[in-house]
Amino acid sequence: MSISPATSTYRNLIGGKWVDARSGRTFSSVSPANHEEVIGTFPASGPADVDAAVAAARAAFPAWSLMPAPKRGEILFKVARLLAEHKEELARLMTREMGKVLPEARGDVQEAIDVAYYMAGEGRRLFGMTVPSEMPDKFAMAIRRPIGVAGIITPWNFPIAIPAWKLFPALICGNTAVIKPASDTPACLVRFAELLSEGGIPDGVINVVTGNGSDVGHALVEHPDVRLISFTGHTETGVDITTRAAPTLKRVSLELGGKNPIVIWEDADLGLALDSVVWSAFGTSGQRCTAASRLIVHRNVHDRFVEMLRTRVAALALGDGLDDKTDVGPVINDRAVERIAGYAAIGRKEAELVIGGEPARDGALARGSFFQPTIFTEVKPDARIAQEEIFGPVTSVIPVDDWDETVRIVNSVTYGLSTSLFTRDVNLAFRSIRDFDSGLGYVNHGTIGAEAHLPFGGTKGTGNGHREVGQAALDFFTEWKSVYIDYSGKLQRAQIDTTFVDQT
Ligand code: UN1
């Protein structure tokens, strides 16, 4: 296994070799904090590169899937240790490439390390089931089987954690993979793949193809030898992937958008709610699927809370995520600034602007893609800024008076990823868990910060019913095989020769 050169020219990883795109074309990744800083150049790949990567993954499948799972786990343990050794280097690369502040980038790498350890341990479990047979002298069990080549398409907002969420369960279950990283964060993924290779993942078991969605993504999703697709990103892309994957009957796992509410009840600890809101709404510059983009606040505390929030947000420092004085980094690129500014303009018509609402271009910020942390209040639950995912540092306050109305508003969006309630009332806390329609529910904690060993995913338009990480990930990346071993030495007909008790 050769390592990609130390220069800023990166290559695809296909069958253990670092190679250029067949076409020789390249694209660049630039820092969102400073567009003059080029992170590197990458292959602008196409269908021929995808074909080669899928062929390599397919060729590597028999040996990898037959390797005892505990041995695959040992490799993942080594990978986990290597990632931990390189945590700081990976975090700095991430901050340069996609902008999140360094402590958050470290958290992103830590999430990958956590998943690596968890899935490494799964190598000694991958529990199936044994059940008693309805016949005498007959054994019945179900075992998990690897499926084949997984196509993994990852976003830029968690450029190491989310590839880890998808890759490590895929690998421990015995699948091989072709990964297409987001075009905004290829360097993070290539460096991650280098460390995986160094940790002992055999050639061809993971393959990396960089490039855009229409050239690489489509080819991967439509490829007849790819059996699984795991995707995190925009809802429209998720729908398109589902459609393209249908003719070859692929299994598809989607993690899509969110419009996550934090409900602040009149009895809440407002100081705690404030800290949590600032973190959930403006962490990663609001670019998390789990970001709190709706604050549903009881009227009795609304004015006080909004004033507390305005004061805190006014003091947030925007800047380069590598600078430890920075609270909020850039957004991913100038297209994102334009999209967010478009929503801010809509918000001005629909609601009252409390603070922010503009791109941030003072001094050094002009070199990158920055948007002011923005709050609207008196937002109607059905306003566009309260319904559509903005994916930026913008949050909408919706005042409420009663609980039933609150539940209706929480559930009034097409998404169902993460919901949160701040209250001291234990009855309301349990009702929120029962009644808020979401895949993640928090009490006295913001909407972000899911841990790596519980299922992650959402209801309604957030996905298609699958969950990532934890045990749930194993269900996506394996297929069940039910096995019956009859040691009676005679024909025993299921459902027919069962004469022990008269069931009539
Ligand atoms: C995402 O926003 O796409 O719970 C993932 C969290 C993180 C993962 C977020 N652990 O916010």
Short mmCIF file of C-alpha atoms and ligand atoms in Angstrom, two decimals:
data_model
loop_
_atom_site.label_atom_id
_atom_site.label_comp_id
_atom_site.label_asym_id
_atom_site.label_seq_id
_atom_site.Cartn_x
_atom_site.Cartn_y
_atom_site.Cartn_z
CA MET A 1 0.00 0.00 0.00
CA SER A 2 1.54 3.29 -1.05
CA ILE A 3 0.58 6.47 0.71
CA SER A 4 -0.71 9.45 -1.21
CA PRO A 5 2.12 11.95 -1.74
CA ALA A 6 2.73 14.61 0.92
CA THR A 7 2.15 17.37 -1.64
CA SER A 8 -1.32 18.76 -2.07
CA THR A 9 -2.05 16.50 -5.06
CA TYR A 10 -4.40 13.79 -3.87
CA ARG A 11 -5.51 10.68 -5.75
CA ASN A 12 -8.23 8.07 -5.78
CA LEU A 13 -7.66 4.85 -3.88
CA ILE A 14 -8.53 1.88 -6.08
CA GLY A 15 -7.49 -1.68 -5.26
CA GLY A 16 -4.77 -0.42 -2.89
CA LYS A 17 -3.21 1.97 -5.43
CA TRP A 18 -3.35 5.76 -5.47
CA VAL A 19 -4.37 6.72 -8.99
CA ASP A 20 -5.49 9.77 -10.98
CA ALA A 21 -8.89 9.97 -12.66
CA ARG A 22 -8.86 8.13 -16.00
CA SER A 23 -9.64 11.46 -17.67
CA GLY A 24 -6.73 13.18 -15.88
CA ARG A 25 -9.10 15.97 -14.82
CA THR A 26 -8.85 17.51 -11.35
CA PHE A 27 -10.70 19.89 -9.04
CA SER A 28 -9.57 21.85 -5.97
CA SER A 29 -10.77 22.07 -2.40
CA VAL A 30 -10.40 25.51 -0.80
CA SER A 31 -10.74 26.71 2.76
CA PRO A 32 -14.09 28.37 3.51
CA ALA A 33 -12.33 30.68 5.98
CA ASN A 34 -9.95 31.94 3.30
CA HIS A 35 -10.67 31.15 -0.33
CA GLU A 36 -7.05 31.78 -1.27
CA GLU A 37 -5.95 28.78 0.76
CA VAL A 38 -6.08 25.75 -1.50
CA ILE A 39 -6.22 22.50 0.48
CA GLY A 40 -5.35 20.32 -2.49
CA THR A 41 -6.27 19.09 -5.94
CA PHE A 42 -8.27 15.89 -6.41
CA PRO A 43 -9.30 13.61 -9.26
CA ALA A 44 -12.46 14.80 -11.01
CA SER A 45 -13.52 11.20 -11.52
CA GLY A 46 -16.19 9.70 -13.73
CA PRO A 47 -17.99 6.40 -14.40
CA ALA A 48 -14.80 4.62 -15.61
CA ASP A 49 -13.15 5.32 -12.23
CA VAL A 50 -16.25 4.08 -10.42
CA ASP A 51 -16.19 0.89 -12.51
CA ALA A 52 -12.57 0.25 -11.55
CA ALA A 53 -13.27 0.92 -7.86
CA VAL A 54 -16.34 -1.33 -7.81
CA ALA A 55 -14.37 -4.10 -9.56
CA ALA A 56 -11.64 -3.78 -6.91
CA ALA A 57 -14.18 -3.88 -4.08
CA ARG A 58 -15.86 -6.90 -5.64
CA ALA A 59 -12.54 -8.72 -6.04
CA ALA A 60 -11.68 -8.04 -2.39
CA PHE A 61 -15.05 -9.24 -1.08
CA PRO A 62 -14.53 -13.04 -0.91
CA ALA A 63 -11.36 -12.90 1.22
CA TRP A 64 -12.63 -10.06 3.44
CA SER A 65 -16.03 -11.61 4.04
CA LEU A 66 -14.46 -14.97 4.88
CA MET A 67 -11.97 -13.49 7.32
CA PRO A 68 -13.32 -14.33 10.80
CA ALA A 69 -15.19 -11.29 12.09
CA PRO A 70 -13.08 -11.11 15.31
CA LYS A 71 -10.03 -10.74 13.05
CA ARG A 72 -11.71 -7.95 11.11
CA GLY A 73 -12.39 -6.45 14.53
CA GLU A 74 -8.70 -6.60 15.44
CA ILE A 75 -7.92 -4.53 12.35
CA LEU A 76 -10.56 -2.01 13.38
CA PHE A 77 -9.05 -1.80 16.87
CA LYS A 78 -5.75 -0.91 15.23
CA VAL A 79 -7.49 1.65 13.04
CA ALA A 80 -9.11 3.17 16.15
CA ARG A 81 -5.72 3.55 17.82
CA LEU A 82 -4.21 5.13 14.70
CA LEU A 83 -7.07 7.59 14.42
CA ALA A 84 -6.55 8.50 18.08
CA GLU A 85 -2.84 9.08 17.46
CA HIS A 86 -3.67 11.32 14.49
CA LYS A 87 -6.63 13.06 16.08
CA GLU A 88 -5.04 16.50 16.22
CA GLU A 89 -3.71 16.33 12.67
CA LEU A 90 -7.08 15.20 11.30
CA ALA A 91 -8.94 17.85 13.30
CA ARG A 92 -6.72 20.64 11.98
CA LEU A 93 -7.11 19.43 8.41
CA MET A 94 -10.88 19.35 8.93
CA THR A 95 -11.01 22.89 10.31
CA ARG A 96 -8.97 24.14 7.35
CA GLU A 97 -11.04 22.25 4.82
CA MET A 98 -14.60 22.85 6.07
CA GLY A 99 -14.35 25.52 8.73
CA LYS A 100 -15.80 24.10 11.97
CA VAL A 101 -13.95 25.37 15.04
CA LEU A 102 -11.12 23.17 16.24
CA PRO A 103 -12.75 21.78 19.42
CA GLU A 104 -15.69 20.64 17.27
CA ALA A 105 -13.36 19.13 14.68
CA ARG A 106 -11.70 17.16 17.47
CA GLY A 107 -15.16 15.94 18.48
CA ASP A 108 -15.84 14.86 14.90
CA VAL A 109 -12.65 12.75 14.86
CA GLN A 110 -13.49 11.39 18.34
CA GLU A 111 -16.86 10.23 17.05
CA ALA A 112 -15.03 8.22 14.36
CA ILE A 113 -12.73 6.73 17.01
CA ASP A 114 -15.74 5.79 19.16
CA VAL A 115 -17.44 4.07 16.23
CA ALA A 116 -14.23 2.25 15.33
CA TYR A 117 -13.93 0.83 18.87
CA TYR A 118 -17.62 -0.04 19.03
CA MET A 119 -17.62 -1.83 15.69
CA ALA A 120 -14.30 -3.53 16.44
CA GLY A 121 -15.99 -5.05 19.50
CA GLU A 122 -18.89 -6.16 17.31
CA GLY A 123 -16.42 -8.48 15.58
CA ARG A 124 -16.83 -10.76 18.60
CA ARG A 125 -20.63 -10.42 18.71
CA LEU A 126 -22.57 -9.79 15.49
CA PHE A 127 -25.28 -11.62 17.36
CA GLY A 128 -27.72 -13.69 15.43
CA MET A 129 -30.53 -15.67 17.04
CA THR A 130 -31.22 -19.22 18.01
CA VAL A 131 -34.78 -20.30 18.65
CA PRO A 132 -36.33 -23.61 19.59
CA SER A 133 -37.72 -25.46 16.60
CA GLU A 134 -41.36 -26.52 16.63
CA MET A 135 -40.18 -30.05 15.71
CA PRO A 136 -38.22 -32.47 17.86
CA ASP A 137 -34.58 -33.13 16.95
CA LYS A 138 -34.32 -30.03 14.84
CA PHE A 139 -32.15 -26.94 15.34
CA ALA A 140 -33.15 -23.43 14.22
CA MET A 141 -31.10 -20.24 14.03
CA ALA A 142 -30.63 -17.08 12.02
CA ILE A 143 -27.20 -15.74 11.12
CA ARG A 144 -26.07 -12.41 9.71
CA ARG A 145 -24.42 -12.50 6.31
CA PRO A 146 -22.37 -9.83 4.56
CA ILE A 147 -24.04 -8.43 1.47
CA GLY A 148 -21.31 -7.31 -0.95
CA VAL A 149 -20.07 -3.96 -2.21
CA ALA A 150 -21.41 -0.91 -0.36
CA GLY A 151 -21.52 2.50 -2.05
CA ILE A 152 -20.98 5.19 0.57
CA ILE A 153 -21.72 8.83 -0.21
CA THR A 154 -20.77 11.24 2.57
CA PRO A 155 -21.42 14.91 3.37
CA TRP A 156 -18.99 17.70 4.21
CA ASN A 157 -20.42 18.70 7.61
CA PHE A 158 -19.00 15.66 9.45
CA PRO A 159 -16.23 14.75 7.03
CA ILE A 160 -14.69 12.03 9.22
CA ALA A 161 -17.43 10.99 11.68
CA ILE A 162 -20.06 10.21 9.05
CA PRO A 163 -17.74 8.18 6.78
CA ALA A 164 -16.86 6.24 9.97
CA TRP A 165 -20.56 5.75 10.82
CA LYS A 166 -21.05 4.08 7.47
CA LEU A 167 -17.72 2.41 6.79
CA PHE A 168 -16.96 0.69 10.09
CA PRO A 169 -20.26 -1.19 10.38
CA ALA A 170 -20.05 -2.05 6.66
CA LEU A 171 -16.57 -3.49 7.18
CA ILE A 172 -17.13 -5.37 10.43
CA CYS A 173 -20.10 -7.10 8.80
CA GLY A 174 -17.78 -8.29 6.00
CA ASN A 175 -18.73 -5.94 3.18
CA THR A 176 -16.29 -4.00 1.01
CA ALA A 177 -16.82 -0.38 0.03
CA VAL A 178 -16.44 2.40 -2.49
CA ILE A 179 -16.65 5.86 -0.93
CA LYS A 180 -17.44 9.12 -2.64
CA PRO A 181 -16.76 12.05 -0.30
CA ALA A 182 -18.44 15.44 -0.66
CA SER A 183 -16.56 17.64 -3.13
CA ASP A 184 -16.02 20.23 -0.38
CA THR A 185 -14.11 17.81 1.90
CA PRO A 186 -12.13 15.28 -0.13
CA ALA A 187 -8.84 15.86 1.76
CA CYS A 188 -10.34 14.74 5.09
CA LEU A 189 -11.61 11.53 3.51
CA VAL A 190 -8.40 10.73 1.64
CA ARG A 191 -6.33 11.20 4.80
CA PHE A 192 -8.84 9.06 6.73
CA ALA A 193 -8.56 6.33 4.08
CA GLU A 194 -4.75 6.47 4.25
CA LEU A 195 -4.91 5.80 7.98
CA LEU A 196 -7.36 2.95 7.45
CA SER A 197 -4.97 1.38 4.98
CA GLU A 198 -2.06 1.91 7.34
CA GLY A 199 -4.10 0.23 10.07
CA GLY A 200 -4.29 -2.92 7.94
CA ILE A 201 -7.55 -2.73 5.97
CA PRO A 202 -6.54 -4.87 2.97
CA ASP A 203 -6.22 -3.49 -0.55
CA GLY A 204 -9.54 -3.21 -2.35
CA VAL A 205 -11.65 -3.45 0.83
CA ILE A 206 -12.04 0.32 0.85
CA ASN A 207 -11.80 2.39 -2.32
CA VAL A 208 -12.10 6.16 -2.65
CA VAL A 209 -13.36 7.97 -5.73
CA THR A 210 -13.51 11.77 -5.58
CA GLY A 211 -15.62 13.92 -7.88
CA ASN A 212 -19.07 15.36 -8.20
CA GLY A 213 -22.44 13.76 -7.71
CA SER A 214 -23.50 13.57 -11.33
CA ASP A 215 -20.24 11.99 -12.54
CA VAL A 216 -19.38 9.74 -9.60
CA GLY A 217 -22.49 9.50 -7.42
CA HIS A 218 -24.85 8.49 -10.22
CA ALA A 219 -22.46 5.83 -11.52
CA LEU A 220 -22.08 4.37 -8.04
CA VAL A 221 -25.79 4.36 -7.29
CA GLU A 222 -26.67 2.78 -10.64
CA HIS A 223 -23.84 0.24 -10.71
CA PRO A 224 -25.23 -3.32 -10.91
CA ASP A 225 -22.45 -4.73 -8.69
CA VAL A 226 -23.14 -2.34 -5.83
CA ARG A 227 -25.68 -3.90 -3.44
CA LEU A 228 -25.99 -1.19 -0.79
CA ILE A 229 -26.03 2.59 -0.79
CA SER A 230 -25.64 4.64 2.37
CA PHE A 231 -26.11 8.37 1.89
CA THR A 232 -26.27 11.45 4.11
CA GLY A 233 -27.24 14.76 2.53
CA HIS A 234 -30.05 16.75 0.97
CA THR A 235 -33.57 15.39 0.75
CA GLU A 236 -33.86 15.89 -3.03
CA THR A 237 -30.62 13.97 -3.55
CA GLY A 238 -31.96 11.19 -1.31
CA VAL A 239 -35.10 10.92 -3.42
CA ASP A 240 -33.02 10.90 -6.62
CA ILE A 241 -30.77 8.16 -5.21
CA THR A 242 -33.76 6.03 -4.28
CA THR A 243 -35.11 6.33 -7.82
CA ARG A 244 -31.79 5.55 -9.47
CA ALA A 245 -31.15 2.60 -7.14
CA ALA A 246 -34.57 1.03 -7.73
CA PRO A 247 -33.95 -0.80 -11.04
CA THR A 248 -31.11 -2.80 -9.47
CA LEU A 249 -33.09 -3.33 -6.22
CA LYS A 250 -30.41 -1.92 -3.97
CA ARG A 251 -30.87 -1.49 -0.28
CA VAL A 252 -30.62 2.24 0.42
CA SER A 253 -30.12 3.99 3.77
CA LEU A 254 -30.80 7.73 3.82
CA GLU A 255 -30.07 10.40 6.43
CA LEU A 256 -31.61 13.60 5.15
CA GLY A 257 -32.76 16.92 6.55
CA GLY A 258 -34.04 18.19 9.84
CA LYS A 259 -35.98 21.14 11.24
CA ASN A 260 -35.27 20.43 14.85
CA PRO A 261 -37.09 22.21 17.66
CA ILE A 262 -36.02 23.07 21.17
CA VAL A 263 -39.08 23.67 23.33
CA ILE A 264 -38.46 25.98 26.27
CA TRP A 265 -41.27 25.63 28.78
CA GLU A 266 -42.18 28.31 31.33
CA ASP A 267 -40.59 26.35 34.20
CA ALA A 268 -37.29 25.73 32.35
CA ASP A 269 -33.86 26.55 33.72
CA LEU A 270 -33.34 29.43 31.31
CA GLY A 271 -29.57 29.64 31.83
CA LEU A 272 -29.19 25.98 30.87
CA ALA A 273 -31.59 26.41 27.95
CA LEU A 274 -29.57 29.40 26.73
CA ASP A 275 -26.25 27.54 26.74
CA SER A 276 -27.87 24.62 24.95
CA VAL A 277 -29.60 26.77 22.34
CA VAL A 278 -26.42 28.64 21.44
CA TRP A 279 -24.58 25.34 21.04
CA SER A 280 -27.36 23.60 19.11
CA ALA A 281 -28.24 26.50 16.81
CA PHE A 282 -24.80 27.93 16.08
CA GLY A 283 -22.40 25.01 16.59
CA THR A 284 -20.89 24.00 13.22
CA SER A 285 -22.37 27.34 12.07
CA GLY A 286 -25.80 25.68 12.16
CA GLN A 287 -24.71 23.17 9.52
CA ARG A 288 -25.83 20.01 11.29
CA CYS A 289 -28.79 17.86 10.38
CA THR A 290 -29.51 18.04 14.10
CA ALA A 291 -29.15 21.84 14.42
CA ALA A 292 -31.86 23.62 16.45
CA SER A 293 -33.53 25.77 13.82
CA ARG A 294 -36.80 26.28 15.73
CA LEU A 295 -37.09 27.54 19.31
CA ILE A 296 -40.59 27.03 20.59
CA VAL A 297 -40.74 29.28 23.65
CA HIS A 298 -43.52 29.65 26.23
CA ARG A 299 -44.96 33.17 26.11
CA ASN A 300 -44.40 33.67 29.84
CA VAL A 301 -40.64 33.51 29.38
CA HIS A 302 -40.40 34.57 25.74
CA ASP A 303 -39.29 38.19 26.12
CA ARG A 304 -36.78 37.39 28.83
CA PHE A 305 -35.32 34.45 26.96
CA VAL A 306 -35.08 36.24 23.61
CA GLU A 307 -33.25 39.12 25.28
CA MET A 308 -30.82 36.70 26.97
CA LEU A 309 -30.25 35.03 23.62
CA ARG A 310 -29.76 38.31 21.75
CA THR A 311 -27.13 39.44 24.26
CA ARG A 312 -25.26 36.15 24.09
CA VAL A 313 -25.36 35.95 20.30
CA ALA A 314 -24.16 39.55 19.94
CA ALA A 315 -20.99 38.52 21.77
CA LEU A 316 -20.18 35.51 19.54
CA ALA A 317 -16.90 35.96 17.66
CA LEU A 318 -16.86 34.93 14.00
CA GLY A 319 -13.58 33.89 12.45
CA ASP A 320 -11.19 31.20 11.38
CA GLY A 321 -11.91 27.99 13.26
CA LEU A 322 -8.19 27.50 13.97
CA ASP A 323 -8.17 30.68 16.07
CA ASP A 324 -9.10 29.80 19.64
CA LYS A 325 -10.95 33.10 20.05
CA THR A 326 -13.45 32.07 17.37
CA ASP A 327 -16.90 30.91 18.50
CA VAL A 328 -18.48 30.47 15.07
CA GLY A 329 -16.57 29.53 11.92
CA PRO A 330 -17.50 30.05 8.27
CA VAL A 331 -20.23 28.28 6.35
CA ILE A 332 -19.10 25.85 3.70
CA ASN A 333 -18.90 28.12 0.61
CA ASP A 334 -20.30 31.22 -1.06
CA ARG A 335 -23.26 29.32 -2.52
CA ALA A 336 -24.27 28.57 1.06
CA VAL A 337 -23.92 32.26 2.00
CA GLU A 338 -26.27 33.14 -0.86
CA ARG A 339 -28.81 30.49 0.09
CA ILE A 340 -28.82 31.56 3.74
CA ALA A 341 -29.07 35.25 2.75
CA GLY A 342 -32.08 34.28 0.61
CA TYR A 343 -33.77 32.75 3.67
CA ALA A 344 -32.87 35.79 5.78
CA ALA A 345 -34.63 37.97 3.21
CA ILE A 346 -37.69 35.72 3.36
CA GLY A 347 -37.53 35.85 7.17
CA ARG A 348 -37.58 39.66 7.19
CA LYS A 349 -40.95 39.50 5.43
CA GLU A 350 -42.35 36.71 7.58
CA ALA A 351 -41.14 37.61 11.08
CA GLU A 352 -39.17 40.00 13.30
CA LEU A 353 -35.40 40.02 12.98
CA VAL A 354 -33.75 39.99 16.44
CA ILE A 355 -30.10 39.97 15.35
CA GLY A 356 -27.90 39.14 12.34
CA GLY A 357 -29.48 38.51 8.96
CA GLU A 358 -26.51 39.39 6.74
CA PRO A 359 -23.35 37.85 5.35
CA ALA A 360 -20.37 38.85 7.53
CA ARG A 361 -17.64 40.63 5.56
CA ASP A 362 -15.74 42.75 8.10
CA GLY A 363 -11.94 42.67 7.85
CA ALA A 364 -10.51 39.18 7.39
CA LEU A 365 -14.01 37.68 7.13
CA ALA A 366 -14.22 39.07 3.58
CA ARG A 367 -11.69 36.43 2.51
CA GLY A 368 -14.07 33.60 3.32
CA SER A 369 -17.75 32.56 3.49
CA PHE A 370 -19.27 33.90 6.69
CA PHE A 371 -22.82 34.59 7.80
CA GLN A 372 -23.89 36.40 10.96
CA PRO A 373 -25.61 34.27 13.61
CA THR A 374 -29.25 35.16 13.05
CA ILE A 375 -32.41 35.02 15.15
CA PHE A 376 -35.96 35.71 14.12
CA THR A 377 -38.90 35.87 16.50
CA GLU A 378 -42.69 36.02 16.26
CA VAL A 379 -42.28 33.37 13.58
CA LYS A 380 -45.50 31.67 12.50
CA PRO A 381 -45.22 27.86 12.68
CA ASP A 382 -46.05 27.55 8.96
CA ALA A 383 -43.65 30.29 7.79
CA ARG A 384 -41.03 29.11 5.32
CA ILE A 385 -38.19 29.83 7.76
CA ALA A 386 -39.98 27.62 10.30
CA GLN A 387 -40.57 24.78 7.83
CA GLU A 388 -37.58 24.54 5.47
CA GLU A 389 -34.08 23.40 6.35
CA ILE A 390 -31.74 26.40 6.06
CA PHE A 391 -28.50 24.63 7.10
CA GLY A 392 -26.83 27.75 8.42
CA PRO A 393 -26.62 29.89 11.57
CA VAL A 394 -30.28 30.90 11.54
CA THR A 395 -32.90 30.02 14.13
CA SER A 396 -36.57 30.96 14.47
CA VAL A 397 -38.39 31.65 17.72
CA ILE A 398 -42.04 30.58 17.80
CA PRO A 399 -43.96 31.77 20.89
CA VAL A 400 -46.54 29.33 22.34
CA ASP A 401 -49.13 29.26 25.13
CA ASP A 402 -50.16 25.67 25.63
CA TRP A 403 -48.89 22.12 25.45
CA ASP A 404 -51.19 20.65 22.79
CA GLU A 405 -50.37 23.53 20.47
CA THR A 406 -46.67 22.91 21.17
CA VAL A 407 -46.94 19.25 20.18
CA ARG A 408 -48.74 20.22 16.98
CA ILE A 409 -46.06 22.75 16.07
CA VAL A 410 -43.20 20.37 16.87
CA ASN A 411 -44.76 17.80 14.53
CA SER A 412 -45.85 20.24 11.82
CA VAL A 413 -42.70 19.89 9.69
CA THR A 414 -41.90 17.27 7.07
CA TYR A 415 -38.79 16.18 9.00
CA GLY A 416 -38.41 14.20 12.24
CA LEU A 417 -34.78 14.02 13.30
CA SER A 418 -34.13 15.57 16.71
CA THR A 419 -36.42 17.21 19.28
CA SER A 420 -35.70 18.71 22.68
CA LEU A 421 -37.63 19.99 25.69
CA PHE A 422 -36.43 22.13 28.60
CA THR A 423 -38.68 21.72 31.63
CA ARG A 424 -38.58 20.71 35.28
CA ASP A 425 -41.91 18.88 34.93
CA VAL A 426 -41.27 15.14 34.71
CA ASN A 427 -44.73 14.49 33.27
CA LEU A 428 -44.15 16.84 30.35
CA ALA A 429 -40.71 15.33 29.83
CA PHE A 430 -42.20 11.87 29.31
CA ARG A 431 -45.02 13.23 27.17
CA SER A 432 -42.47 14.89 24.89
CA ILE A 433 -40.70 11.57 24.40
CA ARG A 434 -44.00 9.90 23.53
CA ASP A 435 -45.56 12.67 21.43
CA PHE A 436 -42.76 14.50 19.59
CA ASP A 437 -42.37 12.66 16.28
CA SER A 438 -38.61 12.22 15.90
CA GLY A 439 -35.84 9.64 15.88
CA LEU A 440 -33.87 11.43 18.62
CA GLY A 441 -35.47 12.98 21.70
CA TYR A 442 -33.72 15.06 24.35
CA VAL A 443 -34.80 16.45 27.71
CA ASN A 444 -32.86 19.35 29.25
CA HIS A 445 -30.25 18.96 26.52
CA GLY A 446 -30.05 20.58 23.07
CA THR A 447 -30.77 18.83 19.77
CA ILE A 448 -27.17 17.92 18.96
CA GLY A 449 -24.76 15.48 20.54
CA ALA A 450 -25.96 11.98 19.70
CA GLU A 451 -23.62 9.27 20.95
CA ALA A 452 -22.12 6.58 18.75
CA HIS A 453 -23.72 3.51 20.33
CA LEU A 454 -27.43 4.35 20.02
CA PRO A 455 -29.34 4.36 16.73
CA PHE A 456 -29.14 7.65 14.81
CA GLY A 457 -31.77 8.72 12.31
CA GLY A 458 -35.16 10.29 11.90
CA THR A 459 -38.80 9.80 11.09
CA LYS A 460 -40.86 11.15 8.15
CA GLY A 461 -38.84 13.01 5.50
CA THR A 462 -35.58 12.68 7.41
CA GLY A 463 -34.93 9.27 5.95
CA ASN A 464 -36.32 5.96 4.82
CA GLY A 465 -36.56 4.14 8.12
CA HIS A 466 -33.00 2.90 8.57
CA ARG A 467 -30.79 3.90 11.48
CA GLU A 468 -27.06 4.39 11.65
CA VAL A 469 -24.45 3.42 14.25
CA GLY A 470 -25.06 1.23 17.30
CA GLN A 471 -26.68 -2.16 16.84
CA ALA A 472 -29.07 -0.71 14.27
CA ALA A 473 -26.28 -0.25 11.73
CA LEU A 474 -25.69 -4.02 11.69
CA ASP A 475 -29.23 -4.56 10.44
CA PHE A 476 -28.55 -2.41 7.40
CA PHE A 477 -25.19 -3.92 6.53
CA THR A 478 -26.15 -7.60 6.86
CA GLU A 479 -28.78 -9.91 5.51
CA TRP A 480 -30.42 -12.60 7.60
CA LYS A 481 -30.11 -16.24 6.72
CA SER A 482 -32.39 -18.59 8.61
CA VAL A 483 -30.91 -22.05 9.04
CA TYR A 484 -32.66 -25.32 10.00
CA ILE A 485 -30.74 -28.48 10.80
CA ASP A 486 -32.90 -31.55 11.19
CA TYR A 487 -31.18 -34.37 13.09
CA SER A 488 -34.23 -36.60 13.45
CA GLY A 489 -33.27 -38.71 10.44
CA LYS A 490 -36.82 -38.65 9.08
CA LEU A 491 -39.11 -36.35 7.15
CA GLN A 492 -40.71 -33.85 9.52
CA ARG A 493 -43.11 -31.52 7.76
CA ALA A 494 -43.22 -28.03 9.33
CA GLN A 495 -46.73 -26.90 10.32
CA ILE A 496 -48.06 -30.41 9.56
CA ASP A 497 -46.31 -33.06 11.64
CA THR A 498 -46.72 -31.14 14.90
CA THR A 499 -48.89 -33.48 16.89
CA PHE A 500 -47.85 -32.78 20.49
CA VAL A 501 -50.85 -30.72 21.53
CA ASP A 502 -54.20 -30.63 19.85
CA GLN A 503 -54.49 -27.00 18.61
CA THR A 504 -58.06 -27.26 17.39
C1 UN1 B 1 -25.33 15.51 11.42
O1 UN1 B 1 -25.74 16.59 11.82
O2 UN1 B 1 -25.32 15.24 10.22
O3 UN1 B 1 -25.62 14.46 17.20
C2 UN1 B 1 -24.76 14.49 12.34
C3 UN1 B 1 -24.85 15.17 16.57
C4 UN1 B 1 -23.62 14.56 15.97
C5 UN1 B 1 -23.88 14.05 14.60
C6 UN1 B 1 -24.65 14.98 13.73
N1 UN1 B 1 -23.14 13.50 16.82
O4 UN1 B 1 -25.08 16.34 16.42
#
